[in-house]
PDB file of C-alpha atoms in Angstrom:
ATOM      1  CA  MET T   1     -14.623 -32.599  -9.855  1.00  0.00           C
ATOM      2  CA  SER T   2     -12.808 -33.829  -6.723  1.00  0.00           C
ATOM      3  CA  HIS T   3      -9.830 -31.582  -7.485  1.00  0.00           C
ATOM      4  CA  GLU T   4     -12.141 -28.576  -7.938  1.00  0.00           C
ATOM      5  CA  ILE T   5     -13.776 -29.217  -4.556  1.00  0.00           C
ATOM      6  CA  ARG T   6     -10.635 -29.984  -2.566  1.00  0.00           C
ATOM      7  CA  THR T   7      -8.470 -27.137  -3.896  1.00  0.00           C
ATOM      8  CA  PRO T   8     -10.336 -24.317  -2.077  1.00  0.00           C
ATOM      9  CA  MET T   9     -10.249 -26.276   1.193  1.00  0.00           C
ATOM     10  CA  ASN T  10      -6.537 -26.976   0.822  1.00  0.00           C
ATOM     11  CA  GLY T  11      -6.055 -23.242   0.252  1.00  0.00           C
ATOM     12  CA  VAL T  12      -7.974 -22.434   3.433  1.00  0.00           C
ATOM     13  CA  ILE T  13      -5.896 -24.904   5.457  1.00  0.00           C
ATOM     14  CA  GLY T  14      -2.694 -23.539   3.947  1.00  0.00           C
ATOM     15  CA  MET T  15      -3.588 -19.970   4.943  1.00  0.00           C
ATOM     16  CA  ILE T  16      -4.503 -21.148   8.439  1.00  0.00           C
ATOM     17  CA  ASP T  17      -1.033 -22.686   8.773  1.00  0.00           C
ATOM     18  CA  VAL T  18       0.553 -19.431   7.554  1.00  0.00           C
ATOM     19  CA  LEU T  19      -1.504 -17.424  10.039  1.00  0.00           C
ATOM     20  CA  HIS T  20      -0.451 -19.815  12.806  1.00  0.00           C
ATOM     21  CA  GLN T  21       3.194 -18.813  12.221  1.00  0.00           C
ATOM     22  CA  THR T  22       2.503 -15.118  12.826  1.00  0.00           C
ATOM     23  CA  SER T  23       2.604 -13.293  16.149  1.00  0.00           C
ATOM     24  CA  LEU T  24      -0.592 -14.265  17.911  1.00  0.00           C
ATOM     25  CA  LYS T  25      -1.844 -13.957  21.455  1.00  0.00           C
ATOM     26  CA  GLY T  26      -2.718 -17.055  23.455  1.00  0.00           C
ATOM     27  CA  TYR T  27      -6.465 -16.957  22.867  1.00  0.00           C
ATOM     28  CA  GLN T  28      -5.871 -16.282  19.152  1.00  0.00           C
ATOM     29  CA  VAL T  29      -3.720 -19.427  18.856  1.00  0.00           C
ATOM     30  CA  GLU T  30      -6.557 -21.424  20.413  1.00  0.00           C
ATOM     31  CA  MET T  31      -8.998 -19.947  17.897  1.00  0.00           C
ATOM     32  CA  ILE T  32      -6.694 -20.775  14.975  1.00  0.00           C
ATOM     33  CA  ASP T  33      -6.287 -24.342  16.243  1.00  0.00           C
ATOM     34  CA  LEU T  34     -10.059 -24.698  16.403  1.00  0.00           C
ATOM     35  CA  ILE T  35     -10.444 -23.333  12.866  1.00  0.00           C
ATOM     36  CA  ARG T  36      -7.761 -25.737  11.579  1.00  0.00           C
ATOM     37  CA  GLU T  37      -9.411 -28.711  13.291  1.00  0.00           C
ATOM     38  CA  SER T  38     -12.785 -27.735  11.824  1.00  0.00           C
ATOM     39  CA  ALA T  39     -11.264 -27.335   8.353  1.00  0.00           C
ATOM     40  CA  TYR T  40      -9.692 -30.798   8.496  1.00  0.00           C
ATOM     41  CA  SER T  41     -12.997 -32.259   9.691  1.00  0.00           C
ATOM     42  CA  LEU T  42     -14.786 -30.652   6.751  1.00  0.00           C
ATOM     43  CA  LEU T  43     -12.134 -31.923   4.339  1.00  0.00           C
ATOM     44  CA  THR T  44     -12.626 -35.437   5.715  1.00  0.00           C
ATOM     45  CA  ILE T  45     -16.369 -35.181   5.103  1.00  0.00           C
ATOM     46  CA  ILE T  46     -15.733 -33.963   1.542  1.00  0.00           C
ATOM     47  CA  ASP T  47     -13.354 -36.853   0.877  1.00  0.00           C
ATOM     48  CA  ASP T  48     -15.849 -39.369   2.289  1.00  0.00           C
ATOM     49  CA  ILE T  49     -18.649 -38.072   0.080  1.00  0.00           C
ATOM     50  CA  LEU T  50     -16.424 -38.095  -3.011  1.00  0.00           C
ATOM     51  CA  ASP T  51     -15.188 -41.629  -2.356  1.00  0.00           C
ATOM     52  CA  PHE T  52     -18.704 -42.880  -1.640  1.00  0.00           C
ATOM     53  CA  SER T  53     -19.943 -41.310  -4.892  1.00  0.00           C
ATOM     54  CA  LYS T  54     -17.122 -42.930  -6.879  1.00  0.00           C
ATOM     55  CA  ILE T  55     -17.818 -46.331  -5.353  1.00  0.00           C
ATOM     56  CA  GLU T  56     -21.549 -46.058  -6.025  1.00  0.00           C
ATOM     57  CA  ALA T  57     -20.793 -45.105  -9.643  1.00  0.00           C
ATOM     58  CA  GLY T  58     -18.281 -47.948 -10.039  1.00  0.00           C
ATOM     59  CA  ARG T  59     -15.523 -45.470 -10.859  1.00  0.00           C
ATOM     60  CA  LEU T  60     -13.066 -46.161  -8.051  1.00  0.00           C
ATOM     61  CA  ASP T  61     -10.104 -48.210  -9.268  1.00  0.00           C
ATOM     62  CA  ILE T  62      -7.845 -50.406  -7.125  1.00  0.00           C
ATOM     63  CA  GLU T  63      -4.149 -50.796  -7.992  1.00  0.00           C
ATOM     64  CA  GLN T  64      -2.147 -54.002  -7.771  1.00  0.00           C
ATOM     65  CA  VAL T  65       1.483 -52.946  -7.406  1.00  0.00           C
ATOM     66  CA  HIS T  66       4.405 -54.011  -5.245  1.00  0.00           C
ATOM     67  CA  MET T  67       4.426 -52.219  -1.900  1.00  0.00           C
ATOM     68  CA  ARG T  68       6.446 -52.523   1.304  1.00  0.00           C
ATOM     69  CA  LEU T  69       3.742 -53.379   3.806  1.00  0.00           C
ATOM     70  CA  LEU T  70       5.722 -52.226   6.830  1.00  0.00           C
ATOM     71  CA  ASP T  71       6.026 -48.737   5.334  1.00  0.00           C
ATOM     72  CA  VAL T  72       2.265 -48.562   4.715  1.00  0.00           C
ATOM     73  CA  LEU T  73       1.463 -49.588   8.280  1.00  0.00           C
ATOM     74  CA  GLU T  74       4.020 -47.281   9.862  1.00  0.00           C
ATOM     75  CA  LYS T  75       2.741 -44.362   7.804  1.00  0.00           C
ATOM     76  CA  ALA T  76      -0.864 -45.091   8.795  1.00  0.00           C
ATOM     77  CA  CYS T  77       0.015 -45.257  12.496  1.00  0.00           C
ATOM     78  CA  SER T  78       2.219 -42.162  12.354  1.00  0.00           C
ATOM     79  CA  MET T  79      -0.755 -40.246  10.943  1.00  0.00           C
ATOM     80  CA  MET T  80      -2.724 -41.286  14.061  1.00  0.00           C
ATOM     81  CA  ASP T  81       0.020 -40.669  16.634  1.00  0.00           C
ATOM     82  CA  ARG T  82      -0.992 -37.080  17.316  1.00  0.00           C
ATOM     83  CA  LEU T  83      -4.665 -37.960  17.798  1.00  0.00           C
ATOM     84  CA  ALA T  84      -3.766 -40.888  20.082  1.00  0.00           C
ATOM     85  CA  GLU T  85      -1.513 -38.665  22.200  1.00  0.00           C
ATOM     86  CA  LYS T  86      -4.163 -35.963  22.377  1.00  0.00           C
ATOM     87  CA  LYS T  87      -6.797 -38.494  23.458  1.00  0.00           C
ATOM     88  CA  GLY T  88      -4.482 -40.201  25.960  1.00  0.00           C
ATOM     89  CA  VAL T  89      -4.605 -43.501  24.074  1.00  0.00           C
ATOM     90  CA  GLU T  90      -1.698 -45.929  23.669  1.00  0.00           C
ATOM     91  CA  LEU T  91      -1.295 -46.915  20.004  1.00  0.00           C
ATOM     92  CA  ASN T  92       0.727 -50.038  19.174  1.00  0.00           C
ATOM     93  CA  LEU T  93       1.746 -51.632  15.868  1.00  0.00           C
ATOM     94  CA  PHE T  94       2.789 -55.235  15.232  1.00  0.00           C
ATOM     95  CA  VAL T  95       3.813 -56.685  11.863  1.00  0.00           C
ATOM     96  CA  ASP T  96       4.314 -60.441  11.581  1.00  0.00           C
ATOM     97  CA  PRO T  97       7.982 -60.974  10.626  1.00  0.00           C
ATOM     98  CA  ALA T  98       6.873 -63.899   8.444  1.00  0.00           C
ATOM     99  CA  ILE T  99       5.192 -61.485   5.993  1.00  0.00           C
ATOM    100  CA  PRO T 100       7.384 -60.950   2.906  1.00  0.00           C
ATOM    101  CA  ARG T 101       9.096 -57.572   2.589  1.00  0.00           C
ATOM    102  CA  ALA T 102       7.081 -56.642  -0.526  1.00  0.00           C
ATOM    103  CA  VAL T 103       3.506 -57.675  -1.371  1.00  0.00           C
ATOM    104  CA  LEU T 104       1.000 -56.785  -4.075  1.00  0.00           C
ATOM    105  CA  GLY T 105      -1.752 -54.318  -3.246  1.00  0.00           C
ATOM    106  CA  ASP T 106      -2.967 -50.734  -3.258  1.00  0.00           C
ATOM    107  CA  ALA T 107      -0.876 -48.857  -0.692  1.00  0.00           C
ATOM    108  CA  LEU T 108      -2.994 -45.685  -0.784  1.00  0.00           C
ATOM    109  CA  ARG T 109      -6.315 -47.448  -0.249  1.00  0.00           C
ATOM    110  CA  LEU T 110      -4.941 -49.845   2.356  1.00  0.00           C
ATOM    111  CA  ARG T 111      -3.537 -46.905   4.317  1.00  0.00           C
ATOM    112  CA  GLN T 112      -6.908 -45.155   4.017  1.00  0.00           C
ATOM    113  CA  VAL T 113      -8.653 -48.213   5.460  1.00  0.00           C
ATOM    114  CA  LEU T 114      -6.214 -48.588   8.356  1.00  0.00           C
ATOM    115  CA  VAL T 115      -6.268 -44.880   9.214  1.00  0.00           C
ATOM    116  CA  ASN T 116     -10.064 -44.897   9.301  1.00  0.00           C
ATOM    117  CA  LEU T 117     -10.206 -47.972  11.537  1.00  0.00           C
ATOM    118  CA  ALA T 118      -7.461 -46.711  13.856  1.00  0.00           C
ATOM    119  CA  ASN T 119      -9.119 -43.297  14.035  1.00  0.00           C
ATOM    120  CA  ASN T 120     -12.402 -44.853  15.156  1.00  0.00           C
ATOM    121  CA  ALA T 121     -10.647 -47.152  17.627  1.00  0.00           C
ATOM    122  CA  ILE T 122      -8.803 -44.227  19.215  1.00  0.00           C
ATOM    123  CA  LYS T 123     -11.948 -42.120  19.526  1.00  0.00           C
ATOM    124  CA  PHE T 124     -14.049 -44.916  21.002  1.00  0.00           C
ATOM    125  CA  SER T 125     -11.401 -45.980  23.539  1.00  0.00           C
ATOM    126  CA  SER T 126     -10.699 -42.485  24.864  1.00  0.00           C
ATOM    127  CA  GLY T 127     -12.335 -40.686  27.751  1.00  0.00           C
ATOM    128  CA  GLU T 128     -13.007 -43.856  29.752  1.00  0.00           C
ATOM    129  CA  GLN T 129     -11.986 -44.623  33.328  1.00  0.00           C
ATOM    130  CA  ARG T 130      -9.217 -46.971  32.192  1.00  0.00           C
ATOM    131  CA  PRO T 131      -6.399 -45.838  29.872  1.00  0.00           C
ATOM    132  CA  GLY T 132      -7.266 -46.316  26.213  1.00  0.00           C
ATOM    133  CA  LYS T 133      -5.324 -48.879  24.184  1.00  0.00           C
ATOM    134  CA  VAL T 134      -5.402 -49.540  20.443  1.00  0.00           C
ATOM    135  CA  SER T 135      -3.404 -52.132  18.544  1.00  0.00           C
ATOM    136  CA  VAL T 136      -2.913 -52.491  14.795  1.00  0.00           C
ATOM    137  CA  ARG T 137      -1.673 -55.941  13.777  1.00  0.00           C
ATOM    138  CA  ALA T 138      -0.707 -57.459  10.422  1.00  0.00           C
ATOM    139  CA  LEU T 139      -0.582 -61.248  10.447  1.00  0.00           C
ATOM    140  CA  LEU T 140       0.398 -63.791   7.829  1.00  0.00           C
ATOM    141  CA  GLU T 141      -2.797 -65.671   7.032  1.00  0.00           C
ATOM    142  CA  ALA T 142      -1.588 -67.953   4.243  1.00  0.00           C
ATOM    143  CA  LYS T 143       1.409 -68.304   1.953  1.00  0.00           C
ATOM    144  CA  ASP T 144       2.090 -70.355  -1.161  1.00  0.00           C
ATOM    145  CA  PRO T 145       4.583 -69.913  -4.029  1.00  0.00           C
ATOM    146  CA  ASP T 146       2.308 -67.497  -5.950  1.00  0.00           C
ATOM    147  CA  ARG T 147       0.194 -65.809  -3.305  1.00  0.00           C
ATOM    148  CA  VAL T 148       0.404 -64.293   0.154  1.00  0.00           C
ATOM    149  CA  THR T 149      -2.661 -63.487   2.248  1.00  0.00           C
ATOM    150  CA  VAL T 150      -2.323 -60.969   5.063  1.00  0.00           C
ATOM    151  CA  ALA T 151      -4.901 -60.367   7.800  1.00  0.00           C
ATOM    152  CA  PHE T 152      -5.233 -57.071   9.672  1.00  0.00           C
ATOM    153  CA  HIS T 153      -6.677 -56.651  13.162  1.00  0.00           C
ATOM    154  CA  VAL T 154      -7.496 -53.278  14.722  1.00  0.00           C
ATOM    155  CA  ALA T 155      -8.422 -53.770  18.375  1.00  0.00           C
ATOM    156  CA  ASP T 156      -9.370 -51.372  21.170  1.00  0.00           C
ATOM    157  CA  ASN T 157     -10.507 -51.531  24.786  1.00  0.00           C
ATOM    158  CA  GLY T 158     -13.218 -48.922  24.316  1.00  0.00           C
ATOM    159  CA  ILE T 159     -16.970 -48.732  24.777  1.00  0.00           C
ATOM    160  CA  GLY T 160     -17.734 -51.731  22.542  1.00  0.00           C
ATOM    161  CA  MET T 161     -20.968 -52.450  20.669  1.00  0.00           C
ATOM    162  CA  ASP T 162     -24.084 -54.548  21.100  1.00  0.00           C
ATOM    163  CA  GLU T 163     -25.276 -56.972  18.419  1.00  0.00           C
ATOM    164  CA  SER T 164     -27.748 -54.554  16.819  1.00  0.00           C
ATOM    165  CA  THR T 165     -25.050 -51.904  16.409  1.00  0.00           C
ATOM    166  CA  GLN T 166     -22.667 -54.448  14.910  1.00  0.00           C
ATOM    167  CA  ALA T 167     -25.315 -55.541  12.404  1.00  0.00           C
ATOM    168  CA  ALA T 168     -25.617 -51.973  11.054  1.00  0.00           C
ATOM    169  CA  LEU T 169     -21.976 -50.994  11.481  1.00  0.00           C
ATOM    170  CA  PHE T 170     -21.090 -50.883   7.782  1.00  0.00           C
ATOM    171  CA  THR T 171     -24.365 -49.328   6.599  1.00  0.00           C
ATOM    172  CA  PRO T 172     -24.012 -45.831   5.062  1.00  0.00           C
ATOM    173  CA  PHE T 173     -25.027 -42.850   7.223  1.00  0.00           C
ATOM    174  CA  THR T 174     -25.461 -45.061  10.308  1.00  0.00           C
ATOM    175  CA  GLN T 175     -24.235 -44.250  13.821  1.00  0.00           C
ATOM    176  CA  ALA T 176     -24.819 -46.192  17.016  1.00  0.00           C
ATOM    177  CA  ASP T 177     -27.226 -43.579  18.397  1.00  0.00           C
ATOM    178  CA  VAL T 178     -27.686 -39.820  18.722  1.00  0.00           C
ATOM    179  CA  SER T 179     -25.445 -39.562  21.791  1.00  0.00           C
ATOM    180  CA  THR T 180     -22.635 -41.366  19.962  1.00  0.00           C
ATOM    181  CA  THR T 181     -22.876 -38.972  17.023  1.00  0.00           C
ATOM    182  CA  ARG T 182     -22.800 -35.950  19.318  1.00  0.00           C
ATOM    183  CA  ARG T 183     -19.871 -37.252  21.347  1.00  0.00           C
ATOM    184  CA  PHE T 184     -17.677 -38.633  18.569  1.00  0.00           C
ATOM    185  CA  GLY T 185     -18.918 -36.918  15.393  1.00  0.00           C
ATOM    186  CA  GLY T 186     -18.567 -38.430  11.935  1.00  0.00           C
ATOM    187  CA  THR T 187     -20.762 -38.777   8.870  1.00  0.00           C
ATOM    188  CA  GLY T 188     -21.575 -42.477   9.146  1.00  0.00           C
ATOM    189  CA  LEU T 189     -19.791 -43.023   5.817  1.00  0.00           C
ATOM    190  CA  GLY T 190     -16.296 -44.010   6.932  1.00  0.00           C
ATOM    191  CA  LEU T 191     -16.952 -47.667   7.708  1.00  0.00           C
ATOM    192  CA  ALA T 192     -19.249 -48.110   4.708  1.00  0.00           C
ATOM    193  CA  ILE T 193     -16.458 -46.829   2.469  1.00  0.00           C
ATOM    194  CA  THR T 194     -13.949 -49.026   4.303  1.00  0.00           C
ATOM    195  CA  ARG T 195     -16.023 -52.150   3.660  1.00  0.00           C
ATOM    196  CA  GLN T 196     -16.395 -51.309  -0.027  1.00  0.00           C
ATOM    197  CA  LEU T 197     -12.673 -50.630  -0.413  1.00  0.00           C
ATOM    198  CA  ILE T 198     -11.836 -53.944   1.235  1.00  0.00           C
ATOM    199  CA  LYS T 199     -14.323 -55.708  -1.033  1.00  0.00           C
ATOM    200  CA  LEU T 200     -12.732 -54.091  -4.092  1.00  0.00           C
ATOM    201  CA  MET T 201      -9.337 -55.295  -2.856  1.00  0.00           C
ATOM    202  CA  GLY T 202     -10.676 -58.849  -2.612  1.00  0.00           C
ATOM    203  CA  GLY T 203     -11.004 -59.013   1.153  1.00  0.00           C
ATOM    204  CA  GLU T 204     -13.666 -59.309   3.859  1.00  0.00           C
ATOM    205  CA  ILE T 205     -14.249 -57.414   7.090  1.00  0.00           C
ATOM    206  CA  ASP T 206     -15.993 -58.369  10.315  1.00  0.00           C
ATOM    207  CA  VAL T 207     -16.171 -57.219  13.918  1.00  0.00           C
ATOM    208  CA  GLN T 208     -16.039 -58.844  17.335  1.00  0.00           C
ATOM    209  CA  SER T 209     -17.347 -56.700  20.166  1.00  0.00           C
ATOM    210  CA  ALA T 210     -19.472 -56.449  23.289  1.00  0.00           C
ATOM    211  CA  PRO T 211     -20.615 -53.428  25.321  1.00  0.00           C
ATOM    212  CA  GLY T 212     -17.831 -52.309  27.643  1.00  0.00           C
ATOM    213  CA  LYS T 213     -15.466 -54.963  26.274  1.00  0.00           C
ATOM    214  CA  GLY T 214     -13.871 -53.114  23.367  1.00  0.00           C
ATOM    215  CA  SER T 215     -13.898 -54.104  19.718  1.00  0.00           C
ATOM    216  CA  THR T 216     -11.708 -55.954  17.228  1.00  0.00           C
ATOM    217  CA  ILE T 217     -12.204 -55.344  13.530  1.00  0.00           C
ATOM    218  CA  ARG T 218     -10.654 -58.025  11.342  1.00  0.00           C
ATOM    219  CA  ILE T 219      -9.761 -57.809   7.668  1.00  0.00           C
ATOM    220  CA  ARG T 220      -8.778 -60.913   5.746  1.00  0.00           C
TER     221      ARG T 220
END
């Protein structure tokens, strides 16, 4: 089902990219860019709904394979570089050198989680009076002969959240308020899916934040 839904959208995006390479006038390029951005936004919504449906049905599987953590983190941040630049936000990555080169986990789902968190952090730290800053950090939490535990922190200096918003942060279809939804968009599914993915991977997620003081989301 997911393949049947995504294929037409991928075809639309592909044709948009082809059209972008043709001879276009300035205002036409702007229109094509807007169409492409809207298509990617719609594809994100489709993916969120599909993932949420799979999780609710208990049909989303998590892999446990060897992965190079640095590669996963660099790929996640590189996917957000363009958005950060566009929003005027500084995006930094730090990986604890004490973390082993290869660890067990699901690279695809971990990258999905980190991209979603970084995406939110970039959006909510942009457009303020001070320059936006977002950091993605991987830290060695614990290590023994048979097991390594890695913690991830995604921090920003954005608008922050009050306690009531934090309490509902990972609830499906929830946004801070109407003005937040209008300004930043989103379906209210991303963080709910993120929490469920982390739970399936054996981890926990929490948030530290205050209005005007930014936010730090921690995974361990």
